[in-house]
Tab-separated table of C-alpha atoms (C1' of nucleotides) in Angstrom:
chain	number	residue	atom	x	y	z
A	207	UNK	CA	-49.310	21.100	-9.274
A	208	UNK	CA	-52.439	21.759	-10.997
A	209	UNK	CA	-51.063	25.129	-11.295
A	210	UNK	CA	-48.100	23.784	-13.045
A	211	UNK	CA	-49.738	22.092	-15.914
A	212	UNK	CA	-52.154	25.170	-16.478
A	213	UNK	CA	-48.910	26.989	-16.841
A	214	UNK	CA	-47.177	25.258	-19.167
A	215	UNK	CA	-49.945	23.744	-21.090
A	216	UNK	CA	-49.518	26.492	-23.797
A	217	UNK	CA	-45.928	27.398	-23.655
A	218	UNK	CA	-45.182	24.978	-26.169
A	219	UNK	CA	-43.651	22.383	-23.816
A	220	UNK	CA	-45.005	19.165	-23.624
A	221	UNK	CA	-45.803	17.904	-20.094
A	222	UNK	CA	-44.477	14.232	-19.734
A	223	UNK	CA	-44.615	12.588	-16.687
A	224	UNK	CA	-40.937	13.052	-15.954
A	225	UNK	CA	-41.190	17.016	-16.686
A	226	UNK	CA	-43.482	17.088	-14.375
A	227	UNK	CA	-41.769	14.949	-11.588
A	228	UNK	CA	-38.750	17.562	-12.652
A	229	UNK	CA	-41.086	20.447	-12.250
A	230	UNK	CA	-42.162	19.395	-8.360
A	231	UNK	CA	-38.867	19.141	-7.321
A	232	UNK	CA	-38.022	22.168	-8.924
A	233	UNK	CA	-41.173	24.070	-7.440
A	234	UNK	CA	-40.282	26.124	-4.248
A	235	UNK	CA	-36.889	24.162	-4.020
A	236	UNK	CA	-34.250	26.296	-2.388
A	237	UNK	CA	-31.782	24.285	-2.057
A	238	UNK	CA	-29.961	25.062	-5.509
A	239	UNK	CA	-29.662	21.657	-6.684
A	240	UNK	CA	-27.270	20.526	-9.680
A	241	UNK	CA	-28.489	18.245	-12.238
A	242	UNK	CA	-27.440	14.952	-10.534
A	243	UNK	CA	-29.577	15.771	-7.532
A	244	UNK	CA	-32.397	16.263	-9.957
A	245	UNK	CA	-31.384	13.207	-11.764
A	246	UNK	CA	-31.320	11.116	-8.213
A	247	UNK	CA	-34.508	12.130	-6.953
A	248	UNK	CA	-36.503	11.752	-10.193
A	249	UNK	CA	-34.926	8.318	-10.894
A	250	UNK	CA	-36.904	7.098	-7.592
A	251	UNK	CA	-40.150	7.080	-9.439
A	252	UNK	CA	-38.729	6.806	-13.126
A	253	UNK	CA	-35.970	4.666	-12.699
A	254	UNK	CA	-35.161	4.749	-16.758
A	255	UNK	CA	-34.784	8.525	-16.681
A	256	UNK	CA	-31.494	9.728	-18.268
A	257	UNK	CA	-29.421	12.652	-17.564
A	258	UNK	CA	-30.316	13.850	-21.250
A	259	UNK	CA	-33.863	14.467	-20.240
A	260	UNK	CA	-32.835	16.217	-17.068
A	261	UNK	CA	-30.810	18.560	-19.149
A	262	UNK	CA	-32.905	18.915	-21.736
A	263	UNK	CA	-35.908	20.011	-19.277
A	264	UNK	CA	-33.404	22.144	-17.495
A	265	UNK	CA	-32.654	24.431	-20.522
A	266	UNK	CA	-35.647	24.381	-22.003
A	267	UNK	CA	-37.184	25.803	-18.744
A	268	UNK	CA	-34.113	28.169	-18.598
A	269	UNK	CA	-35.037	29.456	-22.104
A	270	UNK	CA	-38.424	29.927	-20.955
A	271	UNK	CA	-37.118	32.085	-18.390
A	272	UNK	CA	-38.461	29.905	-15.203
A	273	UNK	CA	-35.329	28.855	-13.989
A	274	UNK	CA	-31.858	30.244	-13.177
A	275	UNK	CA	-28.619	28.828	-13.803
A	276	UNK	CA	-26.429	29.624	-11.004
A	277	UNK	CA	-22.527	29.852	-11.770
A	278	UNK	CA	-20.878	30.202	-8.519
A	279	UNK	CA	-19.631	26.713	-7.815
A	280	UNK	CA	-16.765	25.910	-10.191
A	281	UNK	CA	-17.430	21.960	-10.303
A	282	UNK	CA	-21.076	21.971	-11.641
A	283	UNK	CA	-24.117	24.220	-12.586
A	284	UNK	CA	-26.801	24.906	-9.976
A	285	UNK	CA	-30.522	25.717	-10.991
A	286	UNK	CA	-32.771	27.964	-8.756
A	287	UNK	CA	-36.495	27.992	-9.611
A	288	UNK	CA	-36.410	31.454	-7.859
A	289	UNK	CA	-36.302	33.741	-11.150
A	290	UNK	CA	-36.869	36.818	-9.171
A	291	UNK	CA	-33.517	38.800	-8.907
A	292	UNK	CA	-31.731	37.845	-6.009
A	293	UNK	CA	-28.297	36.965	-4.907
A	294	UNK	CA	-26.261	34.399	-2.740
A	295	UNK	CA	-23.825	33.233	-0.395
A	296	UNK	CA	-21.760	30.313	-0.421
A	297	UNK	CA	-19.989	28.410	1.794
A	298	UNK	CA	-16.376	28.319	1.382
A	299	UNK	CA	-16.226	24.997	3.085
A	300	UNK	CA	-19.109	22.769	1.988
A	301	UNK	CA	-20.662	24.634	-0.848
A	302	UNK	CA	-23.965	25.176	0.619
A	303	UNK	CA	-25.618	28.239	-1.309
A	304	UNK	CA	-28.282	30.530	0.987
A	305	UNK	CA	-30.238	32.945	-1.047
A	306	UNK	CA	-30.303	36.941	-0.319
A	307	UNK	CA	-33.419	38.867	-1.266
A	308	UNK	CA	-31.883	42.311	-1.390
A	309	UNK	CA	-32.219	44.684	-4.058
A	310	UNK	CA	-28.580	46.262	-4.808
A	311	UNK	CA	-29.502	47.530	-8.114
A	312	UNK	CA	-29.297	51.004	-7.574
A	313	UNK	CA	-25.828	51.043	-5.758
A	314	UNK	CA	-24.380	48.612	-8.597
A	315	UNK	CA	-23.248	51.553	-10.641
A	316	UNK	CA	-20.700	51.025	-13.566
A	317	UNK	CA	-18.108	53.611	-14.372
A	318	UNK	CA	-18.435	55.096	-17.643
A	319	UNK	CA	-15.557	53.859	-19.258
A	320	UNK	CA	-17.087	50.483	-18.853
A	321	UNK	CA	-20.381	51.542	-19.918
A	322	UNK	CA	-18.958	52.570	-22.937
A	323	UNK	CA	-17.783	48.902	-23.664
A	324	UNK	CA	-20.420	47.142	-22.397
A	325	UNK	CA	-24.588	47.412	-22.353
A	326	UNK	CA	-25.043	46.046	-19.314
A	327	UNK	CA	-28.383	43.619	-18.593
A	328	UNK	CA	-28.156	42.743	-15.248
A	329	UNK	CA	-26.173	41.337	-12.025
A	330	UNK	CA	-25.527	38.784	-9.258
A	331	UNK	CA	-23.526	39.266	-6.127
A	332	UNK	CA	-21.605	36.196	-4.786
A	333	UNK	CA	-21.042	36.322	-1.163
A	334	UNK	CA	-18.450	34.091	0.322
A	335	UNK	CA	-18.462	33.201	3.659
A	336	UNK	CA	-18.703	30.405	6.270
A	337	UNK	CA	-22.035	28.563	7.484
A	338	UNK	CA	-22.633	28.095	11.073
A	339	UNK	CA	-21.972	24.096	10.452
A	340	UNK	CA	-18.425	24.799	9.410
A	341	UNK	CA	-17.813	27.375	11.405
A	342	UNK	CA	-18.460	24.700	14.347
A	343	UNK	CA	-16.176	22.537	12.332
A	344	UNK	CA	-13.364	24.351	12.098
A	345	UNK	CA	-13.606	25.686	15.794
A	346	UNK	CA	-13.601	21.927	16.613
A	347	UNK	CA	-10.211	21.821	14.545
A	348	UNK	CA	-7.945	23.895	16.913
B	202	UNK	CA	10.806	39.286	-13.987
B	203	UNK	CA	13.390	39.605	-11.368
B	204	UNK	CA	10.905	40.816	-9.180
B	205	UNK	CA	9.140	37.605	-9.825
B	206	UNK	CA	11.894	35.605	-8.533
B	207	UNK	CA	12.369	37.635	-5.615
B	208	UNK	CA	9.081	37.584	-5.226
B	209	UNK	CA	8.772	33.521	-4.801
B	210	UNK	CA	12.275	32.885	-3.320
B	211	UNK	CA	11.167	32.459	0.011
B	212	UNK	CA	7.798	31.493	-0.362
B	213	UNK	CA	8.712	27.904	-0.622
B	214	UNK	CA	7.645	27.699	-3.971
B	215	UNK	CA	10.673	26.128	-6.500
B	216	UNK	CA	10.937	28.268	-9.509
B	217	UNK	CA	11.308	26.301	-12.246
B	218	UNK	CA	11.198	27.336	-15.933
B	219	UNK	CA	7.584	26.178	-16.570
B	220	UNK	CA	6.559	28.187	-13.629
B	221	UNK	CA	8.515	31.073	-14.815
B	222	UNK	CA	6.938	31.080	-17.876
B	223	UNK	CA	3.429	30.769	-16.273
B	224	UNK	CA	4.299	33.694	-14.203
B	225	UNK	CA	5.473	35.880	-16.906
B	226	UNK	CA	2.713	35.359	-18.943
B	227	UNK	CA	0.081	35.643	-16.109
B	228	UNK	CA	2.021	39.023	-14.882
B	229	UNK	CA	-0.621	41.914	-15.755
B	230	UNK	CA	-2.393	39.963	-17.645
B	231	UNK	CA	-6.013	41.531	-18.028
B	232	UNK	CA	-7.514	38.869	-20.393
B	233	UNK	CA	-8.681	36.104	-17.428
B	234	UNK	CA	-7.061	33.300	-19.203
B	235	UNK	CA	-8.170	29.805	-18.593
B	236	UNK	CA	-5.861	27.144	-18.168
B	237	UNK	CA	-5.880	26.208	-21.942
B	238	UNK	CA	-4.853	29.547	-22.732
B	239	UNK	CA	-2.138	29.309	-20.347
B	240	UNK	CA	-0.847	25.687	-21.573
B	241	UNK	CA	-1.183	26.817	-25.250
B	242	UNK	CA	0.824	29.692	-24.659
B	243	UNK	CA	3.664	28.013	-22.440
B	244	UNK	CA	3.895	25.454	-24.961
B	245	UNK	CA	5.366	27.286	-27.613
B	246	UNK	CA	8.323	27.478	-25.265
B	247	UNK	CA	7.946	24.456	-23.618
B	248	UNK	CA	6.633	21.939	-25.842
B	249	UNK	CA	6.521	19.063	-23.356
B	250	UNK	CA	4.833	20.980	-20.840
B	251	UNK	CA	1.678	18.943	-19.335
B	252	UNK	CA	-1.646	20.263	-18.176
B	253	UNK	CA	-0.712	18.654	-14.917
B	254	UNK	CA	1.924	21.427	-14.534
B	255	UNK	CA	-0.563	24.404	-15.527
B	256	UNK	CA	-2.929	23.592	-12.980
B	257	UNK	CA	-0.663	22.569	-10.218
B	258	UNK	CA	0.952	26.020	-10.593
B	259	UNK	CA	-2.202	27.751	-10.793
B	260	UNK	CA	-3.476	25.766	-7.469
B	261	UNK	CA	-0.152	26.471	-5.984
B	262	UNK	CA	-0.461	30.512	-6.852
B	263	UNK	CA	-4.233	30.526	-5.666
B	264	UNK	CA	-3.227	28.813	-2.312
B	265	UNK	CA	-0.456	31.646	-1.925
B	266	UNK	CA	-2.877	34.000	-2.359
B	267	UNK	CA	-1.293	35.754	-5.604
B	268	UNK	CA	-4.077	34.448	-8.093
B	269	UNK	CA	-7.767	34.676	-8.111
B	270	UNK	CA	-10.230	31.690	-9.560
B	271	UNK	CA	-12.909	33.319	-11.330
B	272	UNK	CA	-16.154	31.171	-11.421
B	273	UNK	CA	-18.402	33.272	-13.846
B	274	UNK	CA	-17.986	31.024	-16.982
B	275	UNK	CA	-19.956	27.431	-16.554
B	276	UNK	CA	-17.776	26.110	-18.978
B	277	UNK	CA	-14.071	26.335	-17.047
B	278	UNK	CA	-12.252	28.332	-14.752
B	279	UNK	CA	-10.803	31.510	-15.585
B	280	UNK	CA	-7.603	33.039	-13.788
B	281	UNK	CA	-7.136	36.818	-12.758
B	282	UNK	CA	-3.822	37.812	-11.324
B	283	UNK	CA	-4.858	40.731	-10.213
B	284	UNK	CA	-5.700	39.901	-6.620
B	285	UNK	CA	-7.070	43.323	-5.454
B	286	UNK	CA	-10.729	43.272	-4.505
B	287	UNK	CA	-12.332	44.152	-7.843
B	288	UNK	CA	-15.376	42.525	-10.091
B	289	UNK	CA	-16.315	41.511	-13.550
B	290	UNK	CA	-18.968	42.263	-16.548
B	291	UNK	CA	-19.086	39.307	-18.846
B	292	UNK	CA	-20.478	39.582	-22.254
B	293	UNK	CA	-23.587	37.358	-22.624
B	294	UNK	CA	-22.882	36.530	-26.204
B	295	UNK	CA	-19.018	35.636	-26.405
B	296	UNK	CA	-18.222	35.632	-22.652
B	297	UNK	CA	-15.373	38.520	-22.914
B	298	UNK	CA	-14.868	39.468	-19.349
B	299	UNK	CA	-13.931	42.809	-18.192
B	300	UNK	CA	-12.287	44.251	-14.888
B	301	UNK	CA	-14.560	46.477	-12.832
B	302	UNK	CA	-12.461	48.322	-10.178
B	303	UNK	CA	-15.326	49.734	-8.068
B	304	UNK	CA	-15.614	49.121	-4.125
B	305	UNK	CA	-19.029	48.227	-3.480
B	306	UNK	CA	-18.201	46.785	0.012
B	307	UNK	CA	-19.688	49.147	2.042
B	308	UNK	CA	-23.427	48.951	0.121
B	309	UNK	CA	-23.159	45.358	-0.192
B	310	UNK	CA	-24.722	44.801	3.458
B	311	UNK	CA	-26.291	41.483	4.384
B	312	UNK	CA	-29.762	41.279	6.058
B	313	UNK	CA	-29.197	40.079	9.836
B	314	UNK	CA	-31.083	36.630	9.089
B	315	UNK	CA	-28.494	35.700	6.490
B	316	UNK	CA	-25.730	36.936	9.248
B	317	UNK	CA	-26.892	34.594	11.467
B	318	UNK	CA	-26.054	31.573	9.335
B	319	UNK	CA	-22.897	33.108	7.735
B	320	UNK	CA	-20.014	34.707	8.462
B	321	UNK	CA	-19.005	36.576	5.330
B	322	UNK	CA	-15.460	36.711	4.563
B	323	UNK	CA	-15.916	38.542	0.652
B	324	UNK	CA	-17.926	39.302	-2.159
B	325	UNK	CA	-17.918	39.782	-5.917
B	326	UNK	CA	-20.130	41.034	-8.476
B	327	UNK	CA	-20.869	39.785	-11.422
B	328	UNK	CA	-22.405	41.866	-14.008
B	329	UNK	CA	-23.838	40.759	-17.498
B	330	UNK	CA	-23.929	43.016	-20.651
B	331	UNK	CA	-22.908	42.515	-24.154
B	332	UNK	CA	-19.933	43.817	-25.276
B	333	UNK	CA	-19.418	46.301	-28.099
B	334	UNK	CA	-18.444	43.909	-30.448
B	335	UNK	CA	-21.337	41.631	-29.897
B	336	UNK	CA	-23.714	44.724	-29.886
B	337	UNK	CA	-22.510	45.607	-33.781
B	338	UNK	CA	-22.946	41.603	-34.881
B	339	UNK	CA	-26.454	41.253	-33.167
B	340	UNK	CA	-27.392	44.639	-34.912
B	341	UNK	CA	-26.462	43.252	-38.473
B	342	UNK	CA	-28.497	40.328	-37.686
B	343	UNK	CA	-32.046	42.347	-38.498
C	91	DC	C1'	31.204	22.327	-7.673
C	92	DT	C1'	28.647	17.916	-6.594
C	93	DC	C1'	25.813	15.487	-4.039
C	94	DT	C1'	21.477	14.813	-1.931
C	95	DT	C1'	16.356	14.693	-1.824
C	96	DA	C1'	12.186	16.957	-1.539
C	97	DT	C1'	9.321	18.835	-4.656
C	98	DA	C1'	8.487	19.404	-9.817
C	99	DT	C1'	7.310	17.516	-14.533
C	100	DT	C1'	5.670	14.465	-17.637
C	101	DA	C1'	2.727	11.522	-20.345
C	102	DG	C1'	-1.041	9.424	-20.120
C	103	DA	C1'	-4.877	7.308	-18.013
C	104	DA	C1'	-9.303	8.454	-15.006
C	105	DT	C1'	-12.446	10.933	-13.470
C	106	DT	C1'	-16.675	13.966	-13.731
C	107	DA	C1'	-19.999	17.320	-15.809
C	108	DT	C1'	-22.272	17.756	-19.917
C	109	DT	C1'	-23.665	17.383	-24.630
C	110	DC	C1'	-24.810	14.263	-28.702
C	111	DT	C1'	-26.769	10.391	-31.094
C	112	DA	C1'	-30.137	8.041	-33.461
C	113	DA	C1'	-33.510	4.774	-32.291
C	114	DT	C1'	-37.829	4.385	-29.758
C	115	DA	C1'	-41.944	6.207	-27.268
C	116	DT	C1'	-45.683	9.244	-26.569
C	117	DA	C1'	-48.243	14.120	-25.945
C	118	DG	C1'	-52.160	15.941	-27.055
C	119	DG	C1'	-54.398	17.999	-31.374
C	120	DG	C1'	-57.278	16.739	-35.219
D	209	DC	C1'	-58.328	6.664	-31.892
D	210	DC	C1'	-54.070	8.631	-35.389
D	211	DC	C1'	-50.247	10.951	-36.450
D	212	DT	C1'	-46.950	13.314	-35.939
D	213	DA	C1'	-43.641	16.676	-34.038
D	214	DT	C1'	-41.505	16.271	-30.113
D	215	DA	C1'	-39.743	13.916	-25.780
D	216	DT	C1'	-37.200	10.161	-23.830
D	217	DT	C1'	-33.919	6.734	-23.511
D	218	DA	C1'	-28.857	4.252	-23.351
D	219	DG	C1'	-24.872	4.520	-24.401
D	220	DA	C1'	-21.070	6.882	-26.500
D	221	DA	C1'	-18.612	11.271	-27.298
D	222	DT	C1'	-16.669	15.543	-25.465
D	223	DA	C1'	-14.196	18.663	-22.724
D	224	DA	C1'	-12.579	20.093	-18.305
D	225	DT	C1'	-10.019	18.755	-14.472
D	226	DT	C1'	-7.401	15.483	-11.577
D	227	DC	C1'	-4.870	11.489	-10.624
D	228	DT	C1'	-0.747	8.168	-10.954
D	229	DA	C1'	3.470	6.667	-10.918
D	230	DA	C1'	7.687	7.403	-13.278
D	231	DT	C1'	11.645	10.579	-14.310
D	232	DA	C1'	13.687	14.944	-13.598
D	233	DT	C1'	15.563	18.918	-11.319
D	234	DA	C1'	15.957	23.321	-8.088
D	235	DA	C1'	18.405	24.542	-4.643
D	236	DG	C1'	20.603	23.947	-0.083
D	237	DA	C1'	24.100	21.336	2.504
D	238	DG	C1'	28.703	20.125	2.400
DNA sequence: CTCTTATATTAGAATTATTCTAATATAGGG
DNA sequence: CCCTATATTAGAATAATTCTAATATAAGAG
């Protein structure tokens, strides 16, 4: 936590108690929370926190490059404090998301006619699968 | 168009004029339209069509496996009538989406600890880049 | 060709995620 | 300890999608 504070002291972002709570919740979190998950958790300690604060903070962190927005669930944005390049596998049944730490950048090459139209700046692989819990659930349905 | 009709005759989906109009709009379309794009277009010929009809039809087609939902723009779902496995590159500036027809399945392997938790069923690569139009626009900003 | 009914369409309301607003509060440098 | 630029807040606004329940119709049966 001290590290969080020192990390942001200079970046021109004010460390309010609400922001510190959000940062603490996010730090090391691998659950890929949505804004509402963060709101629910932080509200336990700061009952008057508003969604605007949560969204503002998430946007600020994203702009500073300390948070990634994950667009893999069509119903809501998820956030990932791990900003090292990595990928995700989502359960097609329950939408659980797991990290995939493999660097595919060498093999994800683009054909020249695409490169003629786009200057690539990054990539992200969405894997789809069925998690163990849902495999069991489905097996039981037969 | 005859092909569309015969294609759906048996599938247990009724061919209403609205659905035919949606199918015709989608057939061969590579623009990755959102529901609203489809609604606007079809409304020109069927001014009373409702969003419910558009969404219902898109869902039906998706369930029949004849349409793909693309989750790459956090603000809305896009649809792709090309159901052969392929990928997309999105402009980070204007959100234009272009198809990428490359089969990466051989190289997109997953580590064993992921395979222990998930049974993979597919994958999709999101490439991010800047399209030519926006490159020019940005160049002009300096 | 007409009847029948299961299925589709419709207008509009409801829901849900996200953004906006404008009034109030406060972090943190001086 | 002040000052003020920035943050927080409640609540309204917006926008995509889903729901509802009344009405219409595709298409198979006769």
